[in-house]
Amino acid sequence: MSMMAVVSEAESRPATPTHGHRALPFGDTTGEKLVHGDLPVETSTTRHKDPEKDSTWAPSEPDLTHRAERGKAERRLLVKLDFAILPFAVLLYLSAYLDRGNLANARLQGLESQVLNGSDTNYSIALSCFFITYITFSIPGTLLAKKMNPSISISAGALIWSIAATCQAAAFNPAGLYVCRLFVGIGEAMFGQAMALHLSFWYTKKDLAKRVGLFISAGSLAGAFGGLIAYGVTSITGSPMPQYKILFLIEGLPSFVLAIAVALFMPSRPEKSRLLNEEERTLVLTRLNRDISTEDQGIDWNGVIRCLVDPKTYVVSIAYSCMNLTLGSVGGFLPTIIKGLGKSNADAQLFTVPPYVVALVVMLLLTTFSDWRQARGIPVACIFIIGVIGWTVLLTIPAANITSTQFSARYIACCLIVTAGYTNIPLIIAWQAGNCPSESQRATSLGMLNSIGQCLSVLAAFLFPTHEGPQYIKGCTVNIAFQALGFFLAIFMTIWYRWENRHRDKIEGGCPPVGAHIDVVTKYDLAPGFRYTP
């Protein structure tokens, strides 16, 4: 049968319902209005607007050639974007985590005894000072990247934290160190979720988790490099400067240079970046508009309000906070936990490296899988289970006078908790970003991941006092409870997103065709045609 005969026959018979829904699919003719809640949808006036969704349509050879060329152009574009943007993202995150987490390494090099008066409580306060400003300024810092060029706002944040982190070397009492930590938190609040927002300006939902995973992986690298750098600094003897001051200078000064490079060279937004020629700019914006919205620079306050009144934002942020309790525990106390296994200060620094390498590998594999399957909730839940297992092993296996088998089990558990602390970061960020199609709604929701999601990090700073070591029953028990809560929240949100997608399919007569216009600029995630990533 010829192609024209197939098409003619298809046009002569009525549309057939699919998946038990009504006969009028999203994008069909007749001009009938479909209703999604209180929002009417004008259907297209051309039957089977998208040939890729029409089972009776067969692509011609020129069309197949066009698709192949378009695919090649998109792959070339992604490679160009990756080389232009991701190195800055990775280096910034590496720098941020080195400057954020070096307090744990400095503690074993004399910081606590010489600056914090040998007090566990003063050390915990120093840790929590970072999170106080990080939580407070996360939403404003992320919205600032929406209001102005992200490269400028992010570089300003990097400049603030690099100066503050370097000045830690000059602190001689607890108050001085507290002030430095407060400013490190302000600077990183202007970077953390702002960089994820910046990536969402360039990449679609299908590309995002792997890219976020690549730059978040620098956090794992920072843990590994931080341990190696601290081990190297520990071997420095005869210096008039204390080892912890050398550590602060080595890890703080390069961040200052990086901040200037970001302002000068990191691409800002695709609409006006000099990185792209006009053909590439059109392709970037076409891909983004096919997936989520692109908006003018500036803040849509209705989008901000939509985020603030959306319960989903709070549920996912609480799950993120459950993850951050383990991340804060690992970042502040992993060297101390490993030292409790019978290692010297220097060896404890070195033994922190392999757990971060394991976390890096798991993160890159799982984020790639998540993008491929377009599934977030189930991978997130699996990582929470890994965290429960790791903390349970640390709780139940004795830490004092241990055998080699018990040491191996506890060390593997350390690998598991580091994996649980880092791997869920890109998955939850991509989950939140992908389900907030408006840029202003997305910026606010990503900021809320920190404002709400970092609250338990403050608690982590007080869970591992020295007198409770090396078993740290309270710290392990609290982490188990919140990892379990995170698991249930991830499963709950996965079920809800899938139910809501099926509900919208039923109301709207099926999924919208690829490329269909979805008015997320004014109706946000409530727009007819929008579907959540479960």
Short mmCIF file of C-alpha atoms in Angstrom, two decimals:
data_model
loop_
_atom_site.label_atom_id
_atom_site.label_comp_id
_atom_site.label_asym_id
_atom_site.label_seq_id
_atom_site.Cartn_x
_atom_site.Cartn_y
_atom_site.Cartn_z
CA MET A 1 0.00 0.00 0.00
CA SER A 2 1.42 3.42 -0.92
CA MET A 3 2.22 6.11 1.63
CA MET A 4 -0.60 8.37 0.35
CA ALA A 5 -3.11 5.58 0.63
CA VAL A 6 -2.11 4.93 4.22
CA VAL A 7 -2.48 8.58 5.13
CA SER A 8 -5.81 8.93 3.25
CA GLU A 9 -7.23 5.88 4.98
CA ALA A 10 -6.10 7.24 8.36
CA GLU A 11 -7.77 10.58 7.74
CA SER A 12 -11.05 8.95 6.67
CA ARG A 13 -11.61 7.12 9.93
CA PRO A 14 -12.22 8.63 13.39
CA ALA A 15 -9.48 8.96 15.96
CA THR A 16 -9.13 5.95 18.22
CA PRO A 17 -8.89 6.35 21.97
CA THR A 18 -5.64 5.27 23.53
CA HIS A 19 -4.85 4.07 27.05
CA GLY A 20 -8.54 4.16 27.96
CA HIS A 21 -8.76 7.94 27.50
CA ARG A 22 -11.26 9.89 25.43
CA ALA A 23 -10.96 9.91 21.65
CA LEU A 24 -9.78 13.51 21.43
CA PRO A 25 -6.01 13.48 22.07
CA PHE A 26 -3.99 16.49 23.11
CA GLY A 27 -3.28 18.42 19.92
CA ASP A 28 -6.17 16.99 17.84
CA THR A 29 -8.64 19.03 15.75
CA THR A 30 -12.19 20.30 16.21
CA GLY A 31 -11.15 23.34 18.29
CA GLU A 32 -12.86 21.77 21.33
CA LYS A 33 -11.75 22.98 24.71
CA LEU A 34 -10.29 20.44 27.09
CA VAL A 35 -10.39 21.34 30.73
CA HIS A 36 -7.57 20.81 33.22
CA GLY A 37 -9.01 21.82 36.57
CA ASP A 38 -10.11 25.41 35.94
CA LEU A 39 -7.73 25.91 33.00
CA PRO A 40 -9.21 25.47 29.49
CA VAL A 41 -6.94 24.29 26.72
CA GLU A 42 -7.47 25.33 23.11
CA THR A 43 -6.66 22.35 20.95
CA SER A 44 -4.86 22.75 17.65
CA THR A 45 -6.74 23.12 14.37
CA THR A 46 -4.56 20.62 12.56
CA ARG A 47 -5.03 16.92 13.07
CA HIS A 48 -1.93 15.08 14.25
CA LYS A 49 0.11 18.25 14.51
CA ASP A 50 3.17 16.25 15.49
CA PRO A 51 3.90 13.46 13.02
CA GLU A 52 6.12 11.71 15.56
CA LYS A 53 2.98 11.00 17.61
CA ASP A 54 0.90 9.75 14.66
CA SER A 55 1.12 5.99 14.29
CA THR A 56 -0.07 6.15 10.64
CA TRP A 57 2.68 8.54 9.58
CA ALA A 58 5.92 7.17 8.16
CA PRO A 59 8.94 9.49 7.84
CA SER A 60 10.32 10.22 4.40
CA GLU A 61 13.99 9.90 3.56
CA PRO A 62 14.56 13.69 3.60
CA ASP A 63 12.90 13.87 7.01
CA LEU A 64 15.12 11.11 8.37
CA THR A 65 18.14 12.94 7.00
CA HIS A 66 16.98 16.16 8.64
CA ARG A 67 16.56 14.41 12.00
CA ALA A 68 20.01 12.87 11.74
CA GLU A 69 21.58 16.25 10.97
CA ARG A 70 19.66 17.87 13.81
CA GLY A 71 20.88 15.15 16.18
CA LYS A 72 24.50 15.71 15.11
CA ALA A 73 24.11 19.47 15.57
CA GLU A 74 22.70 18.98 19.07
CA ARG A 75 25.53 16.64 20.05
CA ARG A 76 28.12 19.13 18.79
CA LEU A 77 26.35 21.88 20.71
CA LEU A 78 26.31 19.88 23.96
CA VAL A 79 30.02 19.16 23.66
CA LYS A 80 30.71 22.87 23.15
CA LEU A 81 28.57 23.83 26.14
CA ASP A 82 30.16 21.17 28.32
CA PHE A 83 33.67 22.40 27.57
CA ALA A 84 32.70 26.06 28.05
CA ILE A 85 30.59 25.84 31.22
CA LEU A 86 31.30 22.65 33.18
CA PRO A 87 35.00 23.33 33.92
CA PHE A 88 34.01 26.54 35.71
CA ALA A 89 31.22 24.73 37.57
CA VAL A 90 33.52 21.90 38.65
CA LEU A 91 36.36 24.19 39.76
CA LEU A 92 33.97 26.45 41.66
CA TYR A 93 32.39 23.54 43.48
CA LEU A 94 35.79 22.01 44.20
CA SER A 95 36.95 25.33 45.61
CA ALA A 96 33.75 25.86 47.60
CA TYR A 97 33.88 22.45 49.23
CA LEU A 98 37.58 22.72 50.02
CA ASP A 99 36.99 26.05 51.76
CA ARG A 100 33.79 24.84 53.44
CA GLY A 101 35.11 21.50 54.65
CA ASN A 102 38.69 22.26 55.63
CA LEU A 103 37.66 22.93 59.22
CA ALA A 104 37.43 19.16 59.82
CA ASN A 105 41.01 18.64 58.61
CA ALA A 106 42.30 21.75 60.42
CA ARG A 107 40.82 20.44 63.66
CA LEU A 108 43.38 17.62 63.70
CA GLN A 109 46.19 20.09 62.91
CA GLY A 110 45.84 22.28 66.00
CA LEU A 111 42.94 24.61 65.15
CA GLU A 112 40.79 23.44 68.07
CA SER A 113 43.56 23.67 70.64
CA GLN A 114 45.12 26.96 69.45
CA VAL A 115 42.11 29.01 68.29
CA LEU A 116 39.01 27.40 69.80
CA ASN A 117 40.40 26.98 73.34
CA GLY A 118 40.26 23.18 73.07
CA SER A 119 36.45 23.25 73.19
CA ASP A 120 34.20 20.81 71.29
CA THR A 121 31.36 23.30 71.62
CA ASN A 122 33.37 26.12 70.05
CA TYR A 123 34.24 23.83 67.13
CA SER A 124 30.56 22.97 66.66
CA ILE A 125 29.62 26.66 66.75
CA ALA A 126 32.25 27.40 64.10
CA LEU A 127 30.75 24.69 61.89
CA SER A 128 27.20 25.97 62.40
CA CYS A 129 28.14 29.63 61.68
CA PHE A 130 28.62 28.69 58.03
CA PHE A 131 25.16 27.18 57.80
CA ILE A 132 23.43 30.13 59.50
CA THR A 133 24.30 32.55 56.69
CA TYR A 134 24.20 29.84 54.02
CA ILE A 135 20.57 29.12 54.94
CA THR A 136 19.59 32.78 55.33
CA PHE A 137 20.98 34.00 52.01
CA SER A 138 20.31 30.99 49.76
CA ILE A 139 17.02 32.21 48.28
CA PRO A 140 18.24 35.82 47.75
CA GLY A 141 21.53 34.52 46.36
CA THR A 142 19.79 32.23 43.87
CA LEU A 143 17.28 34.92 42.81
CA LEU A 144 20.21 37.28 42.27
CA ALA A 145 21.45 34.93 39.54
CA LYS A 146 18.02 35.27 37.91
CA LYS A 147 17.99 39.07 38.25
CA MET A 148 21.45 39.70 36.82
CA ASN A 149 24.05 37.80 34.80
CA PRO A 150 24.76 34.54 36.67
CA SER A 151 28.47 34.80 35.88
CA ILE A 152 28.67 38.11 37.76
CA SER A 153 26.62 37.09 40.80
CA ILE A 154 28.39 33.73 41.12
CA SER A 155 31.84 35.29 40.78
CA ALA A 156 30.91 37.86 43.46
CA GLY A 157 29.98 35.01 45.78
CA ALA A 158 33.26 33.23 45.03
CA LEU A 159 35.17 36.43 45.79
CA ILE A 160 33.46 36.77 49.18
CA TRP A 161 34.03 33.19 50.30
CA SER A 162 37.64 33.05 49.02
CA ILE A 163 38.63 36.17 50.98
CA ALA A 164 36.84 34.93 54.11
CA ALA A 165 38.33 31.42 53.84
CA THR A 166 41.84 32.83 53.45
CA CYS A 167 41.32 35.16 56.43
CA GLN A 168 40.65 32.11 58.61
CA ALA A 169 44.43 31.76 58.76
CA ALA A 170 44.59 35.11 60.58
CA ALA A 171 41.99 34.21 63.23
CA PHE A 172 43.47 33.96 66.73
CA ASN A 173 40.31 33.49 68.81
CA PRO A 174 36.87 31.88 68.40
CA ALA A 175 35.12 35.16 67.52
CA GLY A 176 37.47 35.82 64.60
CA LEU A 177 36.93 32.34 63.19
CA TYR A 178 33.15 32.64 63.62
CA VAL A 179 33.06 35.86 61.57
CA CYS A 180 35.10 34.26 58.79
CA ARG A 181 32.77 31.27 58.69
CA LEU A 182 29.72 33.53 58.50
CA PHE A 183 31.15 35.25 55.40
CA VAL A 184 32.11 31.92 53.82
CA GLY A 185 28.43 31.00 54.16
CA ILE A 186 27.28 34.24 52.50
CA GLY A 187 29.60 33.73 49.54
CA GLU A 188 28.64 30.12 49.00
CA ALA A 189 24.93 30.98 49.28
CA MET A 190 25.41 33.09 46.14
CA PHE A 191 26.92 30.09 44.34
CA GLY A 192 25.51 26.71 45.43
CA GLN A 193 22.02 26.57 43.92
CA ALA A 194 22.72 29.52 41.59
CA MET A 195 25.05 27.30 39.61
CA ALA A 196 22.36 24.64 39.29
CA LEU A 197 19.97 27.36 38.11
CA HIS A 198 22.59 28.56 35.64
CA LEU A 199 22.93 25.07 34.19
CA SER A 200 19.15 24.88 33.77
CA PHE A 201 19.39 28.00 31.56
CA TRP A 202 21.48 25.97 29.11
CA TYR A 203 20.46 22.30 29.44
CA THR A 204 17.13 20.47 29.14
CA LYS A 205 15.69 18.16 31.80
CA LYS A 206 17.11 15.13 29.98
CA ASP A 207 20.61 16.61 30.12
CA LEU A 208 20.50 18.19 33.56
CA ALA A 209 21.10 15.49 36.20
CA LYS A 210 24.30 14.23 34.60
CA ARG A 211 25.66 17.79 34.28
CA VAL A 212 24.68 18.69 37.82
CA GLY A 213 26.26 15.39 38.88
CA LEU A 214 29.49 16.32 37.11
CA PHE A 215 29.85 19.59 38.96
CA ILE A 216 28.59 18.18 42.28
CA SER A 217 31.17 15.41 41.85
CA ALA A 218 33.72 18.10 42.58
CA GLY A 219 32.42 17.94 46.17
CA SER A 220 33.59 14.34 46.33
CA LEU A 221 36.86 15.34 44.69
CA ALA A 222 37.22 18.11 47.26
CA GLY A 223 36.86 15.54 50.03
CA ALA A 224 39.53 13.40 48.42
CA PHE A 225 41.86 16.31 47.61
CA GLY A 226 41.23 17.87 51.00
CA GLY A 227 42.43 14.69 52.68
CA LEU A 228 45.51 14.52 50.44
CA ILE A 229 46.34 18.20 50.94
CA ALA A 230 45.88 17.90 54.70
CA TYR A 231 48.10 14.80 54.70
CA GLY A 232 50.76 16.74 52.79
CA VAL A 233 50.53 19.72 55.13
CA THR A 234 50.86 17.39 58.13
CA SER A 235 54.27 16.30 56.78
CA ILE A 236 55.52 19.92 56.87
CA THR A 237 57.77 20.27 59.90
CA GLY A 238 59.89 23.14 61.17
CA SER A 239 57.63 25.86 59.79
CA PRO A 240 57.05 28.88 62.05
CA MET A 241 53.45 28.92 60.84
CA PRO A 242 51.02 26.36 62.35
CA GLN A 243 49.89 23.63 59.97
CA TYR A 244 46.22 24.61 60.02
CA LYS A 245 47.13 28.15 58.82
CA ILE A 246 49.12 26.72 55.92
CA LEU A 247 46.09 24.61 55.04
CA PHE A 248 43.75 27.63 55.00
CA LEU A 249 46.12 29.60 52.76
CA ILE A 250 46.72 26.74 50.31
CA GLU A 251 43.00 26.12 49.87
CA GLY A 252 41.77 29.73 50.05
CA LEU A 253 44.02 31.77 47.77
CA PRO A 254 43.34 29.87 44.49
CA SER A 255 39.62 30.55 44.95
CA PHE A 256 40.32 34.28 44.66
CA VAL A 257 41.93 33.83 41.24
CA LEU A 258 39.09 31.56 40.14
CA ALA A 259 36.48 34.17 41.08
CA ILE A 260 38.05 36.71 38.74
CA ALA A 261 38.28 34.14 35.91
CA VAL A 262 34.58 33.29 36.30
CA ALA A 263 33.57 36.96 35.96
CA LEU A 264 35.63 37.33 32.80
CA PHE A 265 35.11 34.06 30.96
CA MET A 266 32.12 31.97 32.15
CA PRO A 267 29.15 32.20 29.71
CA SER A 268 26.15 34.02 31.18
CA ARG A 269 22.85 33.24 29.38
CA PRO A 270 22.27 31.72 25.93
CA GLU A 271 20.22 34.71 24.74
CA LYS A 272 23.26 36.99 24.75
CA SER A 273 26.37 34.88 25.28
CA ARG A 274 29.27 35.49 22.90
CA LEU A 275 30.02 31.78 23.11
CA LEU A 276 27.31 30.99 20.54
CA ASN A 277 26.80 31.95 16.93
CA GLU A 278 23.23 32.70 15.87
CA GLU A 279 22.57 29.19 14.58
CA GLU A 280 23.74 27.65 17.86
CA ARG A 281 21.77 30.22 19.86
CA THR A 282 18.60 29.30 17.97
CA LEU A 283 19.23 25.61 18.57
CA VAL A 284 19.81 26.10 22.33
CA LEU A 285 16.64 28.15 22.75
CA THR A 286 14.61 25.74 20.60
CA ARG A 287 15.69 22.80 22.76
CA LEU A 288 14.88 24.68 25.97
CA ASN A 289 11.49 25.91 24.75
CA ARG A 290 10.63 22.34 23.76
CA ASP A 291 11.26 21.26 27.35
CA ILE A 292 10.83 24.15 29.79
CA SER A 293 10.40 27.90 29.52
CA THR A 294 12.92 30.60 28.77
CA GLU A 295 12.15 34.03 30.16
CA ASP A 296 13.50 37.54 30.06
CA GLN A 297 16.13 38.41 32.64
CA GLY A 298 14.48 39.58 35.83
CA ILE A 299 12.28 38.10 38.53
CA ASP A 300 8.66 37.04 38.03
CA TRP A 301 7.32 37.52 41.55
CA ASN A 302 4.22 35.46 40.80
CA GLY A 303 6.56 32.56 40.07
CA VAL A 304 8.25 33.16 43.41
CA ILE A 305 4.86 33.11 45.15
CA ARG A 306 3.85 29.93 43.30
CA CYS A 307 6.93 28.23 44.71
CA LEU A 308 6.34 29.50 48.25
CA VAL A 309 2.73 28.22 48.37
CA ASP A 310 3.51 24.86 46.71
CA PRO A 311 3.63 22.01 49.27
CA LYS A 312 5.79 19.89 46.95
CA THR A 313 8.64 22.35 47.32
CA TYR A 314 8.67 21.85 51.09
CA VAL A 315 8.44 18.05 50.96
CA VAL A 316 11.38 17.73 48.56
CA SER A 317 13.35 20.31 50.58
CA ILE A 318 12.81 18.27 53.76
CA ALA A 319 14.11 15.17 51.94
CA TYR A 320 17.12 17.26 50.88
CA SER A 321 17.60 18.25 54.51
CA CYS A 322 17.63 14.58 55.53
CA MET A 323 20.43 14.05 53.03
CA ASN A 324 22.28 17.12 54.30
CA LEU A 325 22.35 15.78 57.86
CA THR A 326 24.58 12.97 56.64
CA LEU A 327 26.53 15.35 54.40
CA GLY A 328 27.14 17.70 57.33
CA SER A 329 28.14 14.77 59.54
CA VAL A 330 30.59 13.52 56.94
CA GLY A 331 32.00 16.97 56.16
CA GLY A 332 32.52 17.91 59.79
CA PHE A 333 33.52 14.63 61.39
CA LEU A 334 34.71 11.98 58.90
CA PRO A 335 38.40 12.42 59.83
CA THR A 336 37.41 12.21 63.50
CA ILE A 337 35.33 9.05 62.91
CA ILE A 338 38.19 7.39 61.03
CA LYS A 339 40.70 8.45 63.69
CA GLY A 340 38.43 6.66 66.16
CA LEU A 341 39.16 3.43 64.30
CA GLY A 342 42.70 3.57 65.69
CA LYS A 343 44.48 5.70 63.09
CA SER A 344 46.92 8.53 63.69
CA ASN A 345 46.05 12.10 62.73
CA ALA A 346 48.03 11.87 59.48
CA ASP A 347 46.66 8.43 58.54
CA ALA A 348 43.11 9.55 59.33
CA GLN A 349 43.52 12.36 56.78
CA LEU A 350 44.74 9.87 54.17
CA PHE A 351 42.02 7.31 54.89
CA THR A 352 39.32 9.89 54.11
CA VAL A 353 40.25 9.76 50.41
CA PRO A 354 38.84 6.36 49.22
CA PRO A 355 35.28 6.97 50.53
CA TYR A 356 35.06 10.14 48.43
CA VAL A 357 36.34 8.31 45.35
CA VAL A 358 33.64 5.65 45.82
CA ALA A 359 31.01 8.38 46.18
CA LEU A 360 32.24 10.04 42.98
CA VAL A 361 31.94 6.85 40.92
CA VAL A 362 28.47 6.01 42.27
CA MET A 363 27.27 9.58 41.69
CA LEU A 364 28.37 9.70 38.04
CA LEU A 365 26.86 6.29 37.28
CA LEU A 366 23.55 6.96 38.99
CA THR A 367 23.03 10.45 37.55
CA THR A 368 23.67 9.09 34.05
CA PHE A 369 21.12 6.34 34.68
CA SER A 370 18.65 8.88 36.09
CA ASP A 371 18.88 11.07 32.98
CA TRP A 372 18.53 8.03 30.71
CA ARG A 373 15.42 6.74 32.46
CA GLN A 374 14.10 10.21 33.41
CA ALA A 375 13.53 8.88 36.92
CA ARG A 376 14.61 10.74 40.05
CA GLY A 377 12.62 9.48 43.03
CA ILE A 378 13.60 5.79 42.94
CA PRO A 379 17.37 6.49 42.63
CA VAL A 380 17.04 9.02 45.47
CA ALA A 381 15.27 6.42 47.64
CA CYS A 382 17.96 3.82 46.90
CA ILE A 383 20.69 6.20 48.09
CA PHE A 384 18.80 6.83 51.33
CA ILE A 385 18.75 3.05 51.89
CA ILE A 386 22.53 2.98 51.40
CA GLY A 387 22.80 5.68 54.07
CA VAL A 388 20.64 3.68 56.50
CA ILE A 389 22.86 0.63 55.99
CA GLY A 390 26.09 2.60 56.47
CA TRP A 391 25.03 4.33 59.69
CA THR A 392 23.53 1.09 61.06
CA VAL A 393 26.88 -0.68 60.61
CA LEU A 394 28.70 2.16 62.39
CA LEU A 395 26.14 1.99 65.21
CA THR A 396 26.15 -1.77 65.74
CA ILE A 397 29.75 -2.84 65.16
CA PRO A 398 32.05 -1.96 68.08
CA ALA A 399 34.53 0.87 67.45
CA ALA A 400 36.91 0.14 70.34
CA ASN A 401 39.48 -2.69 70.33
CA ILE A 402 38.22 -3.88 66.95
CA THR A 403 39.46 -6.79 64.87
CA SER A 404 40.62 -6.38 61.29
CA THR A 405 37.23 -7.69 60.07
CA GLN A 406 35.36 -5.15 62.19
CA PHE A 407 37.65 -2.38 60.96
CA SER A 408 36.94 -3.37 57.34
CA ALA A 409 33.20 -3.38 57.99
CA ARG A 410 33.28 0.04 59.63
CA TYR A 411 35.48 1.46 56.88
CA ILE A 412 33.10 0.16 54.20
CA ALA A 413 30.31 1.80 56.21
CA CYS A 414 32.24 5.08 55.97
CA CYS A 415 32.25 4.65 52.17
CA LEU A 416 28.48 4.10 52.28
CA ILE A 417 27.70 7.20 54.34
CA VAL A 418 29.89 9.41 52.14
CA THR A 419 28.08 8.00 49.10
CA ALA A 420 24.74 8.73 50.78
CA GLY A 421 25.86 12.25 51.62
CA TYR A 422 26.93 13.23 48.11
CA THR A 423 25.08 11.17 45.51
CA ASN A 424 21.62 12.53 46.27
CA ILE A 425 22.69 16.16 45.83
CA PRO A 426 22.54 16.24 42.00
CA LEU A 427 19.55 13.89 41.88
CA ILE A 428 17.39 16.05 44.17
CA ILE A 429 18.56 19.30 42.57
CA ALA A 430 17.68 17.98 39.10
CA TRP A 431 14.37 16.66 40.45
CA GLN A 432 13.43 20.03 41.89
CA ALA A 433 14.65 22.01 38.87
CA GLY A 434 12.91 19.79 36.32
CA ASN A 435 9.56 20.05 38.06
CA CYS A 436 9.64 23.86 38.22
CA PRO A 437 9.31 24.97 34.59
CA SER A 438 9.28 28.72 35.27
CA GLU A 439 12.74 30.22 35.81
CA SER A 440 11.67 32.36 38.78
CA GLN A 441 9.79 29.45 40.35
CA ARG A 442 12.86 27.28 39.75
CA ALA A 443 15.26 29.82 41.24
CA THR A 444 13.16 30.10 44.40
CA SER A 445 12.70 26.36 44.77
CA LEU A 446 16.43 25.72 44.39
CA GLY A 447 17.12 28.40 46.98
CA MET A 448 14.65 26.72 49.31
CA LEU A 449 16.57 23.46 48.99
CA ASN A 450 19.28 25.22 50.96
CA SER A 451 17.13 27.41 53.19
CA ILE A 452 15.12 24.42 54.39
CA GLY A 453 17.47 21.67 53.29
CA GLN A 454 20.47 22.87 55.28
CA CYS A 455 18.68 23.20 58.62
CA LEU A 456 19.69 19.72 59.72
CA SER A 457 23.30 20.51 58.82
CA VAL A 458 23.32 22.79 61.86
CA LEU A 459 22.19 19.83 63.97
CA ALA A 460 24.99 17.71 62.50
CA ALA A 461 27.55 20.09 63.97
CA PHE A 462 26.55 18.99 67.50
CA LEU A 463 26.03 15.24 67.00
CA PHE A 464 29.60 14.00 67.45
CA PRO A 465 31.12 15.39 70.67
CA THR A 466 34.50 13.93 71.56
CA HIS A 467 33.32 12.32 74.81
CA GLU A 468 30.85 10.13 72.85
CA GLY A 469 33.54 8.70 70.58
CA PRO A 470 34.55 6.47 69.04
CA GLN A 471 31.09 4.84 68.81
CA TYR A 472 29.06 8.06 68.50
CA ILE A 473 25.75 6.37 69.27
CA LYS A 474 23.70 9.58 69.21
CA GLY A 475 25.14 10.76 65.87
CA CYS A 476 24.59 7.41 64.17
CA THR A 477 21.05 6.97 65.55
CA VAL A 478 19.87 10.43 64.48
CA ASN A 479 21.31 9.94 61.00
CA ILE A 480 19.55 6.57 60.64
CA ALA A 481 16.21 8.14 61.56
CA PHE A 482 16.49 10.97 59.06
CA GLN A 483 17.84 8.78 56.26
CA ALA A 484 14.75 6.59 56.76
CA LEU A 485 12.51 9.69 56.67
CA GLY A 486 14.18 10.80 53.44
CA PHE A 487 13.50 7.38 51.92
CA PHE A 488 9.77 7.56 52.70
CA LEU A 489 9.49 11.14 51.41
CA ALA A 490 11.20 10.19 48.12
CA ILE A 491 8.85 7.24 47.63
CA PHE A 492 5.83 9.38 48.51
CA MET A 493 6.75 12.10 46.00
CA THR A 494 7.46 9.54 43.27
CA ILE A 495 4.02 8.00 43.75
CA TRP A 496 2.35 11.41 43.80
CA TYR A 497 4.09 12.68 40.65
CA ARG A 498 3.16 9.53 38.73
CA TRP A 499 -0.44 9.71 39.94
CA GLU A 500 -0.70 13.38 38.94
CA ASN A 501 0.77 12.70 35.49
CA ARG A 502 -1.78 9.93 34.89
CA HIS A 503 -4.54 12.23 36.14
CA ARG A 504 -3.51 14.95 33.69
CA ASP A 505 -3.29 12.41 30.85
CA LYS A 506 -6.85 11.37 31.60
CA ILE A 507 -8.18 14.94 31.72
CA GLU A 508 -6.27 16.15 28.66
CA GLY A 509 -6.70 13.05 26.50
CA GLY A 510 -3.07 11.97 26.62
CA CYS A 511 0.39 13.52 26.71
CA PRO A 512 1.02 16.63 24.61
CA PRO A 513 2.98 16.14 21.38
CA VAL A 514 6.66 16.97 21.28
CA GLY A 515 7.09 20.69 20.71
CA ALA A 516 3.54 21.66 21.73
CA HIS A 517 3.29 25.09 23.35
CA ILE A 518 2.81 24.84 27.12
CA ASP A 519 2.13 28.09 28.94
CA VAL A 520 4.42 27.57 31.92
CA VAL A 521 5.42 31.24 31.94
CA THR A 522 2.09 32.31 33.44
CA LYS A 523 0.66 29.01 34.77
CA TYR A 524 3.91 27.42 35.96
CA ASP A 525 3.72 23.70 36.79
CA LEU A 526 -0.11 23.90 36.71
CA ALA A 527 -0.06 24.57 32.96
CA PRO A 528 -2.05 22.08 30.83
CA GLY A 529 0.41 19.84 29.03
CA PHE A 530 3.13 20.03 31.67
CA ARG A 531 4.22 16.68 33.14
CA TYR A 532 6.35 16.08 36.21
CA THR A 533 9.51 13.97 36.31
CA PRO A 534 8.75 11.28 38.92
#
